[in-house]
Coordinates of C-alpha atoms in Angstrom, one line a residue:
X1 CA -43.7 -193.6 -77.9
X2 CA -41.7 -195.8 -75.5
X3 CA -40.0 -197.8 -78.2
X4 CA -38.7 -194.6 -79.9
X5 CA -37.4 -193.3 -76.6
X6 CA -35.4 -196.5 -76.2
X7 CA -34.0 -196.2 -79.7
X8 CA -33.0 -192.6 -79.0
X9 CA -31.1 -193.8 -75.9
X10 CA -29.3 -196.3 -78.1
X11 CA -28.3 -193.5 -80.5
X12 CA -26.9 -191.4 -77.8
X13 CA -24.6 -194.2 -76.5
X14 CA -23.7 -196.3 -79.5
X15 CA -21.9 -195.4 -82.7
X16 CA -22.5 -197.1 -86.0
X17 CA -19.0 -198.8 -86.3
X18 CA -19.4 -200.4 -82.8
X19 CA -22.8 -201.7 -83.7
X20 CA -21.7 -203.3 -86.9
X21 CA -18.7 -204.8 -85.2
X22 CA -20.6 -206.5 -82.4
X23 CA -22.3 -210.0 -82.8
X24 CA -25.9 -209.8 -83.9
X25 CA -28.2 -209.4 -80.9
X26 CA -30.7 -212.2 -80.2
X27 CA -34.1 -212.2 -78.4
X28 CA -34.6 -214.3 -75.3
X29 CA -34.9 -217.9 -76.3
X30 CA -38.4 -219.4 -75.5
X31 CA -38.6 -221.8 -72.6
X32 CA -41.5 -224.0 -73.8
X33 CA -41.2 -227.3 -75.5
X34 CA -43.1 -226.4 -78.7
X35 CA -41.6 -224.9 -81.9
X36 CA -43.0 -221.4 -82.8
X37 CA -44.5 -220.4 -86.1
X38 CA -45.5 -216.9 -87.2
X39 CA -47.6 -215.4 -89.9
X40 CA -48.3 -211.8 -91.0
X41 CA -51.7 -210.2 -90.2
X42 CA -53.3 -207.1 -91.6
X43 CA -52.5 -205.3 -88.3
X44 CA -49.5 -207.2 -87.0
X45 CA -48.2 -210.7 -86.6
X46 CA -49.5 -214.0 -85.3
X47 CA -47.4 -216.3 -83.2
X48 CA -48.5 -219.9 -82.5
X49 CA -47.2 -223.4 -81.6
X50 CA -45.9 -225.1 -84.7
X51 CA -45.5 -228.7 -85.9
X52 CA -41.7 -228.3 -86.4
X53 CA -38.9 -225.8 -86.2
X54 CA -38.1 -225.5 -89.8
X55 CA -38.1 -222.8 -92.5
X56 CA -37.1 -219.2 -92.6
X57 CA -36.9 -217.3 -89.2
X58 CA -38.9 -214.2 -88.8
X59 CA -37.1 -210.9 -89.1
X60 CA -37.4 -208.7 -86.1
X61 CA -37.8 -205.6 -88.1
X62 CA -37.6 -205.0 -91.8
X63 CA -35.2 -202.4 -93.2
X64 CA -38.2 -200.1 -93.9
X65 CA -39.5 -200.5 -90.4
X66 CA -36.2 -199.8 -88.8
X67 CA -35.6 -196.8 -91.1
X68 CA -39.0 -195.4 -90.3
X69 CA -38.5 -195.9 -86.6
X70 CA -35.1 -194.3 -86.5
X71 CA -36.2 -191.4 -88.8
X72 CA -39.2 -190.7 -86.5
X73 CA -36.9 -190.5 -83.6
X74 CA -34.4 -188.4 -85.4
X75 CA -31.6 -190.9 -85.0
X76 CA -28.8 -190.9 -87.5
X77 CA -25.9 -192.7 -85.7
X78 CA -27.5 -196.2 -85.7
X79 CA -27.8 -198.1 -89.0
X80 CA -31.1 -199.9 -89.6
X81 CA -29.1 -203.1 -89.6
X82 CA -28.6 -202.9 -85.9
X83 CA -32.3 -203.7 -85.6
X84 CA -32.9 -205.9 -88.7
X85 CA -30.1 -208.3 -87.8
X86 CA -31.7 -209.4 -84.4
X87 CA -32.1 -213.1 -84.2
X88 CA -35.6 -214.4 -83.5
X89 CA -36.9 -218.0 -82.8
X90 CA -40.1 -218.0 -84.9
X91 CA -40.4 -219.7 -88.3
X92 CA -42.4 -217.9 -91.0
X93 CA -45.6 -219.7 -92.1
X94 CA -44.8 -222.9 -90.2
X95 CA -47.7 -225.4 -90.0
X96 CA -49.7 -224.7 -86.8
X97 CA -50.0 -227.4 -84.1
X98 CA -53.2 -227.6 -82.0
X99 CA -56.7 -226.4 -81.9
X100 CA -58.9 -224.2 -79.6
X101 CA -55.9 -222.7 -77.8
X102 CA -56.0 -219.6 -75.6
X103 CA -55.3 -216.4 -77.4
X104 CA -53.3 -213.4 -76.0
X105 CA -53.2 -210.1 -77.8
X106 CA -49.9 -208.0 -77.2
X107 CA -50.5 -204.4 -78.1
X108 CA -47.0 -203.0 -78.4
X109 CA -45.6 -204.0 -81.7
X110 CA -42.3 -205.6 -82.3
X111 CA -40.9 -204.7 -78.9
X112 CA -42.6 -207.7 -77.3
X113 CA -41.7 -210.3 -79.9
X114 CA -39.7 -212.4 -77.4
X115 CA -42.7 -212.5 -75.1
X116 CA -44.9 -213.6 -78.0
X117 CA -42.5 -216.3 -78.8
X118 CA -42.3 -217.4 -75.2
X119 CA -46.1 -217.7 -74.9
X120 CA -46.4 -219.5 -78.2
X121 CA -43.8 -222.1 -77.1
X122 CA -46.0 -223.0 -74.2
X123 CA -49.2 -223.5 -76.2
X124 CA -50.7 -220.0 -76.6
X125 CA -51.7 -218.2 -79.7
X126 CA -50.4 -214.6 -79.7
X127 CA -51.5 -211.7 -81.9
X128 CA -49.0 -208.8 -81.8
X129 CA -50.5 -205.4 -82.8
X130 CA -49.3 -201.9 -82.8
X131 CA -52.1 -200.2 -80.7
X132 CA -54.7 -201.0 -78.2
X133 CA -57.2 -199.3 -80.4
X134 CA -56.7 -202.1 -83.0
X135 CA -57.6 -204.8 -80.6
X136 CA -61.3 -205.2 -81.5
X137 CA -60.6 -205.2 -85.2
X138 CA -57.9 -207.8 -84.7
X139 CA -60.2 -210.1 -82.8
X140 CA -63.0 -209.7 -85.3
X141 CA -60.6 -210.6 -88.1
X142 CA -58.9 -213.5 -86.4
X143 CA -62.2 -215.2 -85.3
X144 CA -63.5 -215.0 -88.8
X145 CA -60.3 -216.1 -90.5
X146 CA -58.6 -219.4 -91.4
X147 CA -57.0 -219.1 -88.0
X148 CA -60.3 -219.4 -86.1
X149 CA -60.0 -223.2 -85.5
X150 CA -56.7 -222.6 -83.7
X151 CA -58.3 -220.2 -81.2
X152 CA -60.7 -220.8 -78.3
X153 CA -62.9 -217.6 -78.3
X154 CA -63.7 -218.1 -74.6
X155 CA -60.1 -217.8 -73.6
X156 CA -58.8 -214.4 -74.7
X157 CA -56.4 -212.2 -72.9
X158 CA -54.7 -208.8 -73.5
X159 CA -51.4 -207.5 -72.5
X160 CA -49.9 -204.1 -73.5
X161 CA -48.0 -201.0 -72.5
X162 CA -50.5 -198.2 -73.1
X163 CA -54.2 -197.9 -72.1
X164 CA -54.5 -201.7 -71.7
X165 CA -57.1 -201.5 -68.9
X166 CA -59.4 -199.4 -71.1
X167 CA -59.1 -201.9 -74.0
X168 CA -60.0 -204.8 -71.7
X169 CA -63.0 -202.9 -70.2
X170 CA -64.2 -202.0 -73.7
X171 CA -64.3 -205.5 -75.1
X172 CA -66.2 -208.2 -73.2
X173 CA -64.4 -210.9 -75.2
X174 CA -61.2 -210.2 -73.3
X175 CA -61.3 -212.3 -70.1
X176 CA -58.1 -211.0 -68.5
X177 CA -55.7 -208.1 -68.9
X178 CA -52.1 -207.2 -68.0
X179 CA -50.4 -203.9 -68.0
X180 CA -46.7 -204.3 -68.6
X181 CA -45.2 -201.1 -67.2
X182 CA -47.6 -199.2 -69.4
X183 CA -49.4 -195.9 -69.2
X184 CA -53.1 -195.0 -68.8
X185 CA -54.8 -191.8 -70.0
X186 CA -57.1 -190.5 -67.3
X187 CA -59.0 -192.4 -64.6
X188 CA -59.5 -196.1 -65.3
X189 CA -62.9 -197.7 -66.1
X190 CA -64.7 -200.0 -63.7
X191 CA -63.5 -203.6 -64.4
X192 CA -64.6 -206.8 -62.8
X193 CA -62.2 -209.1 -64.7
X194 CA -58.7 -210.2 -63.6
X195 CA -56.0 -207.6 -64.1
X196 CA -52.3 -207.5 -63.3
X197 CA -49.9 -204.6 -63.2
X198 CA -46.3 -205.5 -63.7
X199 CA -43.6 -202.9 -63.9
X200 CA -41.2 -200.5 -62.4
X201 CA -43.5 -199.1 -59.7
X202 CA -46.9 -199.6 -58.0
X203 CA -49.7 -198.8 -60.4
X204 CA -53.3 -197.7 -60.3
X205 CA -54.3 -195.1 -57.8
X206 CA -58.1 -195.9 -58.4
X207 CA -57.6 -199.4 -57.1
X208 CA -61.2 -199.7 -55.9
X209 CA -62.6 -199.4 -59.5
X210 CA -61.1 -202.8 -60.1
X211 CA -63.4 -205.3 -58.5
X212 CA -62.1 -208.6 -59.8
X213 CA -58.8 -210.4 -59.1
X214 CA -56.1 -207.9 -59.1
X215 CA -52.4 -207.5 -58.3
X216 CA -49.8 -204.7 -58.6
X217 CA -46.3 -206.2 -58.8
X218 CA -43.0 -204.3 -58.9
X219 CA -39.7 -205.6 -60.3
X220 CA -36.8 -204.0 -58.5
X221 CA -33.9 -202.5 -60.4
X222 CA -35.8 -201.9 -63.6
X223 CA -36.6 -199.0 -66.0
X224 CA -39.4 -199.1 -68.5
X225 CA -37.1 -200.4 -71.3
X226 CA -36.2 -203.4 -69.3
X227 CA -39.5 -205.1 -70.1
X228 CA -39.0 -204.8 -73.9
X229 CA -36.9 -206.5 -76.5
X230 CA -35.3 -203.1 -77.3
X231 CA -34.1 -203.1 -73.7
X232 CA -32.6 -206.5 -74.2
X233 CA -31.0 -205.5 -77.5
X234 CA -29.6 -202.4 -76.0
X235 CA -28.0 -204.4 -73.2
X236 CA -26.4 -206.7 -75.7
X237 CA -25.0 -203.6 -77.6
X238 CA -23.7 -202.1 -74.3
X239 CA -26.5 -199.9 -73.3
X240 CA -28.1 -200.3 -69.8
X241 CA -30.5 -197.4 -69.6
X242 CA -29.8 -197.0 -65.9
X243 CA -31.3 -200.4 -64.8
X244 CA -29.6 -202.3 -62.1
X245 CA -31.3 -205.6 -62.8
X246 CA -30.0 -207.1 -66.2
X247 CA -32.6 -206.9 -69.0
X248 CA -32.1 -210.7 -69.6
X249 CA -33.2 -211.4 -66.1
X250 CA -36.1 -209.0 -66.3
X251 CA -37.3 -210.7 -69.5
X252 CA -37.2 -214.1 -67.7
X253 CA -39.2 -212.7 -64.7
X254 CA -41.8 -211.0 -66.9
X255 CA -42.2 -214.1 -69.0
X256 CA -42.8 -216.3 -66.0
X257 CA -45.4 -213.9 -64.4
X258 CA -47.2 -213.2 -67.7
X259 CA -47.4 -216.8 -68.5
X260 CA -48.6 -217.8 -65.0
X261 CA -51.2 -215.0 -65.0
X262 CA -52.8 -216.1 -68.3
X263 CA -52.5 -219.8 -67.5
X264 CA -54.5 -219.2 -64.3
X265 CA -57.1 -216.8 -65.7
X266 CA -57.6 -218.2 -69.2
X267 CA -57.0 -221.9 -68.6
X268 CA -58.1 -222.2 -65.0
X269 CA -54.7 -223.7 -63.9
X270 CA -53.9 -222.4 -60.4
X271 CA -50.5 -220.8 -60.3
X272 CA -48.3 -219.9 -57.2
X273 CA -46.5 -217.0 -58.8
X274 CA -49.4 -214.5 -59.0
X275 CA -50.6 -215.7 -55.5
X276 CA -47.7 -214.7 -53.3
X277 CA -44.0 -213.7 -53.4
X278 CA -41.6 -216.4 -54.7
X279 CA -38.0 -217.1 -53.5
X280 CA -37.3 -217.8 -57.2
X281 CA -37.9 -214.2 -58.1
X282 CA -36.8 -212.0 -55.2
X283 CA -36.9 -209.0 -57.4
X284 CA -40.7 -209.1 -57.5
X285 CA -42.6 -207.2 -54.8
X286 CA -46.3 -207.4 -54.3
X287 CA -47.3 -203.7 -54.0
X288 CA -51.1 -204.2 -54.0
X289 CA -53.4 -207.2 -54.1
X290 CA -57.1 -208.3 -53.9
X291 CA -56.5 -211.7 -52.4
X292 CA -54.5 -211.8 -49.3
X293 CA -51.5 -214.2 -49.0
X294 CA -48.9 -215.5 -46.7
X295 CA -45.3 -215.4 -47.8
X296 CA -43.9 -218.7 -48.7
X297 CA -42.0 -220.6 -45.9
X298 CA -38.2 -220.5 -46.2
X299 CA -37.5 -224.1 -45.2
X300 CA -37.1 -227.0 -47.5
X301 CA -40.0 -229.2 -46.1
X302 CA -43.6 -229.1 -47.2
X303 CA -46.0 -228.1 -44.4
X304 CA -49.2 -229.7 -43.1
X305 CA -51.6 -228.5 -40.5
X306 CA -54.7 -229.7 -38.6
X307 CA -57.1 -228.2 -36.1
X308 CA -57.3 -229.9 -32.7
X309 CA -60.1 -229.4 -30.2
X310 CA -59.2 -229.7 -26.5
X311 CA -61.4 -229.7 -23.4
X312 CA -59.9 -229.2 -19.9
X313 CA -62.5 -230.5 -17.4
X314 CA -60.3 -229.8 -14.4
X315 CA -61.2 -226.0 -14.4
X316 CA -64.1 -223.8 -15.4
X317 CA -63.6 -221.2 -18.1
X318 CA -62.1 -218.1 -16.6
X319 CA -64.3 -215.7 -18.7
X320 CA -67.6 -217.6 -18.8
X321 CA -67.9 -219.2 -15.3
X322 CA -71.2 -220.9 -16.3
X323 CA -69.1 -223.2 -18.5
X324 CA -67.5 -225.7 -16.1
X325 CA -64.6 -226.5 -18.4
X326 CA -62.0 -224.7 -20.5
X327 CA -62.2 -225.3 -24.3
X328 CA -59.3 -224.6 -26.6
X329 CA -58.7 -224.7 -30.3
X330 CA -55.2 -225.4 -31.5
X331 CA -53.8 -225.4 -35.0
X332 CA -50.9 -227.8 -35.2
X333 CA -48.4 -227.2 -38.0
X334 CA -45.7 -229.8 -38.9
X335 CA -43.4 -231.0 -41.8
X336 CA -45.6 -233.0 -44.1
X337 CA -44.9 -236.1 -46.1
X338 CA -45.9 -234.4 -49.4
X339 CA -46.9 -231.0 -50.6
X340 CA -50.1 -232.0 -52.5
X341 CA -53.6 -231.5 -51.3
X342 CA -56.0 -228.7 -50.5
X343 CA -54.4 -225.8 -48.6
X344 CA -55.6 -224.9 -45.0
X345 CA -58.4 -222.3 -44.7
X346 CA -57.0 -219.3 -42.9
X347 CA -60.2 -218.3 -41.1
X348 CA -63.8 -219.5 -41.2
X349 CA -66.3 -217.0 -42.6
X350 CA -67.5 -216.2 -39.1
X351 CA -63.9 -215.7 -37.8
X352 CA -63.1 -213.5 -40.8
X353 CA -66.2 -211.3 -40.2
X354 CA -65.4 -210.9 -36.6
X355 CA -61.8 -209.9 -37.2
X356 CA -62.6 -207.4 -39.9
X357 CA -65.5 -205.8 -38.1
X358 CA -64.6 -202.3 -37.2
X359 CA -61.5 -202.3 -39.5
X360 CA -62.8 -199.7 -41.8
X361 CA -61.9 -201.8 -44.8
X362 CA -64.4 -201.8 -47.6
X363 CA -64.1 -205.6 -48.2
X364 CA -66.4 -208.5 -48.0
X365 CA -66.7 -209.9 -44.5
X366 CA -65.5 -213.3 -45.5
X367 CA -62.4 -212.0 -47.4
X368 CA -59.9 -213.7 -45.1
X369 CA -61.3 -217.1 -45.9
X370 CA -59.6 -216.6 -49.2
X371 CA -56.1 -216.0 -47.8
X372 CA -53.5 -218.0 -49.7
X373 CA -51.8 -220.2 -47.2
X374 CA -48.9 -222.7 -47.6
X375 CA -49.9 -225.6 -45.4
X376 CA -51.8 -228.7 -46.7
X377 CA -54.9 -229.3 -44.6
X378 CA -54.7 -232.6 -42.6
X379 CA -51.5 -233.7 -44.4
X380 CA -49.7 -236.8 -43.3
X381 CA -46.8 -235.9 -41.1
X382 CA -43.3 -236.2 -42.4
X383 CA -41.3 -236.7 -39.2
X384 CA -41.2 -238.0 -35.6
X385 CA -39.8 -236.8 -32.3
X386 CA -39.6 -233.2 -33.5
X387 CA -38.9 -230.1 -31.3
X388 CA -42.2 -228.4 -30.4
X389 CA -42.7 -224.6 -30.4
X390 CA -46.0 -223.3 -28.8
X391 CA -47.2 -220.0 -30.1
X392 CA -49.6 -217.7 -28.3
X393 CA -51.2 -214.7 -30.2
X394 CA -51.9 -211.2 -29.0
X395 CA -55.1 -210.3 -27.1
X396 CA -58.2 -210.2 -29.4
X397 CA -56.3 -211.7 -32.3
X398 CA -57.2 -215.2 -33.5
X399 CA -54.6 -217.9 -33.6
X400 CA -54.4 -217.7 -37.4
X401 CA -52.6 -214.3 -37.2
X402 CA -49.4 -216.3 -36.4
X403 CA -49.7 -218.6 -39.3
X404 CA -46.8 -217.2 -41.4
X405 CA -44.4 -217.7 -38.5
X406 CA -45.8 -221.2 -37.7
X407 CA -45.6 -222.3 -41.4
X408 CA -42.0 -221.2 -41.5
X409 CA -41.0 -223.0 -38.3
X410 CA -42.7 -226.2 -39.6
X411 CA -40.8 -225.9 -43.0
X412 CA -37.6 -226.0 -40.9
X413 CA -38.6 -229.2 -39.1
X414 CA -40.5 -228.0 -36.1
X415 CA -43.9 -229.1 -34.8
X416 CA -45.8 -225.9 -33.9
X417 CA -48.9 -225.6 -31.8
X418 CA -50.7 -222.2 -32.2
X419 CA -53.3 -221.8 -29.4
X420 CA -56.7 -220.2 -29.8
X421 CA -57.4 -218.9 -26.3
X422 CA -61.2 -219.1 -26.3
X423 CA -63.2 -215.9 -25.4
X424 CA -59.9 -213.9 -25.7
X425 CA -60.0 -213.2 -29.4
X426 CA -62.4 -211.5 -31.9
X427 CA -64.1 -214.8 -32.4
X428 CA -63.4 -218.5 -32.7
X429 CA -65.3 -221.2 -34.5
X430 CA -65.9 -224.3 -32.4
X431 CA -67.0 -227.9 -33.2
X432 CA -70.6 -228.4 -34.1
X433 CA -70.9 -225.0 -35.7
X434 CA -70.7 -223.0 -32.5
X435 CA -69.0 -219.7 -32.3
X436 CA -67.3 -218.2 -29.3
X437 CA -67.1 -214.4 -29.2
X438 CA -64.8 -212.2 -27.1
X439 CA -66.4 -212.6 -23.6
X440 CA -63.3 -211.2 -22.0
X441 CA -63.6 -207.9 -24.0
X442 CA -66.6 -207.1 -21.8
X443 CA -64.5 -207.2 -18.6
X444 CA -62.8 -203.9 -17.3
X445 CA -59.2 -204.0 -18.4
X446 CA -57.4 -203.1 -15.3
X447 CA -54.2 -204.5 -13.8
X448 CA -56.1 -207.5 -12.3
X449 CA -57.5 -208.3 -15.7
X450 CA -54.1 -208.4 -17.4
X451 CA -52.7 -210.6 -14.6
X452 CA -55.6 -213.0 -14.9
X453 CA -55.2 -213.1 -18.7
X454 CA -51.5 -213.9 -18.6
X455 CA -51.7 -216.5 -15.9
X456 CA -54.7 -218.1 -17.7
X457 CA -52.6 -218.4 -20.8
X458 CA -49.9 -220.1 -18.8
X459 CA -52.4 -222.7 -17.6
X460 CA -53.7 -223.0 -21.2
X461 CA -50.2 -223.8 -22.5
X462 CA -49.5 -226.5 -19.8
X463 CA -52.8 -228.1 -20.6
X464 CA -52.0 -228.2 -24.3
X465 CA -48.7 -229.7 -23.6
X466 CA -50.3 -232.4 -21.5
X467 CA -52.9 -233.1 -24.2
X468 CA -50.7 -233.2 -27.2
X469 CA -47.9 -235.4 -25.7
X470 CA -50.5 -237.9 -24.6
X471 CA -52.6 -237.9 -27.8
X472 CA -52.1 -239.5 -31.3
X473 CA -49.7 -236.6 -32.0
X474 CA -47.4 -237.7 -29.1
X475 CA -45.0 -239.5 -31.5
X476 CA -44.6 -236.3 -33.5
X477 CA -43.2 -234.4 -30.5
X478 CA -40.0 -234.7 -28.6
X479 CA -41.1 -233.8 -25.1
X480 CA -37.6 -232.9 -24.0
X481 CA -37.4 -230.1 -26.6
X482 CA -40.3 -227.7 -26.1
X483 CA -40.1 -223.9 -26.6
X484 CA -42.6 -221.1 -26.5
X485 CA -43.0 -217.7 -28.3
X486 CA -45.8 -215.3 -28.5
X487 CA -46.8 -211.8 -29.6
X488 CA -48.0 -209.0 -27.4
X489 CA -49.8 -210.5 -24.4
X490 CA -49.0 -214.0 -25.9
X491 CA -45.3 -213.1 -25.6
X492 CA -45.7 -211.6 -22.2
X493 CA -47.2 -214.9 -21.0
X494 CA -44.1 -216.8 -22.0
X495 CA -42.2 -216.0 -18.8
X496 CA -45.0 -217.0 -16.4
X497 CA -45.5 -220.2 -18.4
X498 CA -41.8 -221.0 -18.1
X499 CA -41.9 -220.4 -14.3
X500 CA -44.9 -222.7 -14.0
X501 CA -43.9 -225.4 -16.4
X502 CA -40.3 -226.7 -16.5
X503 CA -41.0 -228.5 -19.8
X504 CA -40.7 -225.2 -21.7
X505 CA -36.9 -225.0 -22.2
X506 CA -36.7 -221.7 -24.0
X507 CA -38.9 -218.7 -24.5
X508 CA -39.4 -215.6 -26.6
X509 CA -41.4 -212.5 -26.0
X510 CA -42.2 -210.6 -29.3
X511 CA -43.3 -207.1 -28.3
X512 CA -45.3 -207.9 -25.3
X513 CA -45.4 -205.9 -22.1
X514 CA -44.7 -208.2 -19.2
X515 CA -47.7 -207.7 -16.8
X516 CA -46.7 -210.3 -14.2
X517 CA -43.2 -209.5 -12.7
X518 CA -40.5 -212.2 -12.8
X519 CA -39.4 -212.5 -9.2
X520 CA -36.5 -214.2 -7.4
X521 CA -35.1 -216.7 -8.0
X522 CA -35.8 -215.7 -11.6
X523 CA -35.3 -217.9 -14.6
X524 CA -32.2 -219.7 -15.7
X525 CA -33.4 -220.9 -19.1
X526 CA -32.8 -219.2 -22.4
X527 CA -35.0 -216.1 -23.0
X528 CA -35.2 -213.5 -25.8
X529 CA -37.1 -210.2 -26.1
X530 CA -37.8 -208.7 -29.5
X531 CA -39.5 -205.3 -29.8
X532 CA -40.4 -202.6 -32.2
X533 CA -38.4 -199.4 -31.9
X534 CA -39.8 -197.5 -29.0
X535 CA -38.2 -194.1 -29.6
X536 CA -36.5 -192.0 -32.2
X537 CA -33.1 -193.6 -31.3
X538 CA -32.5 -197.3 -31.1
X539 CA -32.5 -199.0 -27.6
X540 CA -33.7 -195.8 -25.8
X541 CA -34.4 -196.5 -22.2
X542 CA -38.0 -196.5 -21.0
X543 CA -39.3 -200.2 -21.2
X544 CA -39.4 -200.6 -17.4
X545 CA -41.2 -203.9 -17.3
X546 CA -38.6 -205.6 -19.5
X547 CA -35.8 -203.9 -17.6
X548 CA -37.3 -205.3 -14.3
X549 CA -37.5 -208.8 -15.7
X550 CA -34.2 -208.7 -17.5
X551 CA -32.5 -208.4 -14.1
X552 CA -34.1 -211.7 -13.0
X553 CA -33.0 -213.6 -16.1
X554 CA -29.9 -215.6 -15.1
X555 CA -29.5 -217.8 -18.1
X556 CA -28.7 -217.0 -21.8
X557 CA -30.6 -213.9 -22.7
X558 CA -30.9 -211.3 -25.6
X559 CA -32.9 -208.1 -26.2
X560 CA -33.3 -207.1 -29.8
X561 CA -35.1 -204.0 -31.3
X562 CA -36.3 -203.8 -34.9
X563 CA -36.3 -200.3 -36.4
X564 CA -39.2 -199.0 -38.5
X565 CA -41.7 -201.5 -37.1
X566 CA -45.0 -201.1 -35.2
X567 CA -46.6 -203.4 -32.8
X568 CA -48.5 -205.4 -35.4
X569 CA -45.7 -205.6 -37.8
X570 CA -44.4 -208.9 -36.4
X571 CA -47.7 -210.8 -37.2
X572 CA -49.9 -211.6 -40.2
X573 CA -51.7 -208.4 -39.4
X574 CA -48.6 -206.4 -40.6
X575 CA -48.6 -208.4 -43.9
X576 CA -52.3 -207.7 -44.5
X577 CA -51.9 -204.0 -43.8
X578 CA -49.2 -203.8 -46.6
X579 CA -51.4 -205.9 -49.0
X580 CA -54.4 -203.7 -48.5
X581 CA -52.5 -200.4 -48.5
X582 CA -53.2 -199.6 -44.8
X583 CA -50.6 -197.2 -43.3
X584 CA -49.8 -198.5 -39.8
X585 CA -46.9 -196.0 -39.4
X586 CA -44.3 -198.7 -40.0
X587 CA -41.4 -197.8 -42.4
X588 CA -40.1 -201.4 -42.4
X589 CA -42.6 -203.4 -44.5
X590 CA -44.5 -206.3 -43.4
X591 CA -42.8 -208.8 -45.6
X592 CA -39.4 -207.6 -44.5
X593 CA -40.4 -207.6 -40.8
X594 CA -41.8 -211.1 -41.2
X595 CA -38.4 -212.2 -42.7
X596 CA -36.6 -210.7 -39.7
X597 CA -39.0 -212.3 -37.2
X598 CA -38.7 -215.8 -38.9
X599 CA -35.0 -215.6 -39.0
X600 CA -34.5 -214.8 -35.2
X601 CA -37.2 -217.2 -34.1
X602 CA -35.7 -220.0 -36.0
X603 CA -32.2 -219.1 -34.9
X604 CA -33.3 -218.9 -31.3
X605 CA -35.0 -222.3 -31.2
X606 CA -32.3 -224.0 -33.4
X607 CA -29.7 -223.0 -30.8
X608 CA -31.6 -223.7 -27.7
X609 CA -33.8 -226.7 -28.6
X610 CA -31.5 -228.3 -31.2
X611 CA -28.2 -227.4 -29.8
X612 CA -27.1 -225.8 -33.1
X613 CA -25.2 -222.5 -32.5
X614 CA -26.5 -219.6 -34.6
X615 CA -24.2 -216.5 -35.2
X616 CA -27.4 -214.4 -35.8
X617 CA -28.0 -214.4 -32.0
X618 CA -24.6 -212.9 -31.3
X619 CA -24.5 -210.0 -33.8
X620 CA -27.4 -208.4 -35.7
X621 CA -27.7 -209.9 -39.1
X622 CA -30.1 -207.3 -40.4
X623 CA -29.5 -203.5 -40.6
X624 CA -32.9 -202.8 -39.0
X625 CA -31.9 -204.9 -35.9
X626 CA -30.2 -203.6 -32.8
X627 CA -29.1 -205.5 -29.7
X628 CA -30.1 -203.5 -26.7
X629 CA -28.6 -206.0 -24.1

């Protein structure tokens, strides 16, 4: 039993005199605004919102319970008073407040008392039982008892530390389940209801048997005891159990995520915490997920975005000559006046199906329509005369795959135009329900093809600049502060774009082989190369196209390499690979690579479009980054 293992650890490191001399330990104080009441049940205890905080406080363990637990563990050096004296915040037999509240069953006994108090303080009824096997009987009894009016039988959840998933699958009354660093005997059952794993390591090898909403979250620096009251009590008595994250912090993290999970899946209240990583809780990593997400932007401004259709009648389409004009789709990101409103759809169903085709993933074709984004669709802009960064994606990749970077730039006060180069990606939805596939994919990919592709993208960028600066969005943009960055061939097209268009004041190539040589007189504007590590050692020679063009750059320039990354690591594709458990061969994770990419892109444009010096550009600020030149 995990609780007995924790008590045994206490015994090995704590003597009876020290325990009696220390102040009485206390459970984590509930954060909700409601007093908590408690009552004894036949198979445990009930916690609930109370009318007032008055009366006798609940005892954490009785003397008999403490003696029995210590005797079972063979512990003789800790007096039962070390456990019976723990201060709680629930009042015995307090009058209940509320009706038809959600119910959460915690199957772990007294060691989750503080979590029970926390949930109750926020308006949830909590039944604490000793074993998951008792859950059906507890529900039967509660729903037929005097407590029935307090409970909404359509909103029942279960959280526990042993065989939780089996108990959820076995009882259809349980609408959502949560494994709090628990154990499971044997393979899990099939389950189509929401389920969350929260613990010390990534859980559930048979991930595909869970067909509903699912997440596996890992809290760094923890051991199993960190998630229990006994871990918290041990910490107060001077026992750390080997954890590097304090138990009090882990309790706060666990309480926030457990509460958010049940608020969303029992009460239908969308919550950001289970959707994507949060800067408030950097200890929490998203190991596995069913709903893809973009990491939250790091800036302090809400982000809006809108789709813009542009038509260049001065030239035919380079890939479909029968079309006498060039059509482009652009997603414009910008600081928004407010953060409220529906979020931007990542891809249309047709775009999602086209991108996922041939991926080998056993997922619905419209999966990427559910991507959790951070920008508000068609939000009112929150600024004027902003520096503009144009982003160009890699070949065959839709413009949406640079959304994480675009949202981050916008959160720092940039306008960002991400170009969808029509017929050059897996597929793009157009106005009127039209869909443009990858016509260029049918053309032989020889050197002439790549040259045509890169120069065509340069023409696309100039047309986008002409169109945006003369449109209703013109007041959003400072035309004297324009930069460009891109990934793969989108990055490689930055140099030809800058040569052809003097309005682009600074450029960045993110892992793109430069197909069109930069010739004399070269380029005297700021430029930066960023690449994945090409060899076993950092900055090994061999990137001849970059070396060739480096010699022609006469202005400010940098060449950075990011260890442990692969080509797709710098885009949303790298994030998706991690979220779906796809091994791309990268040892630096997608979230980490995205953080590095965002940091350098922001620093580069801050320095060269805003005139704000950034030390990050003079010395590597991340251990994965090497400056090759």
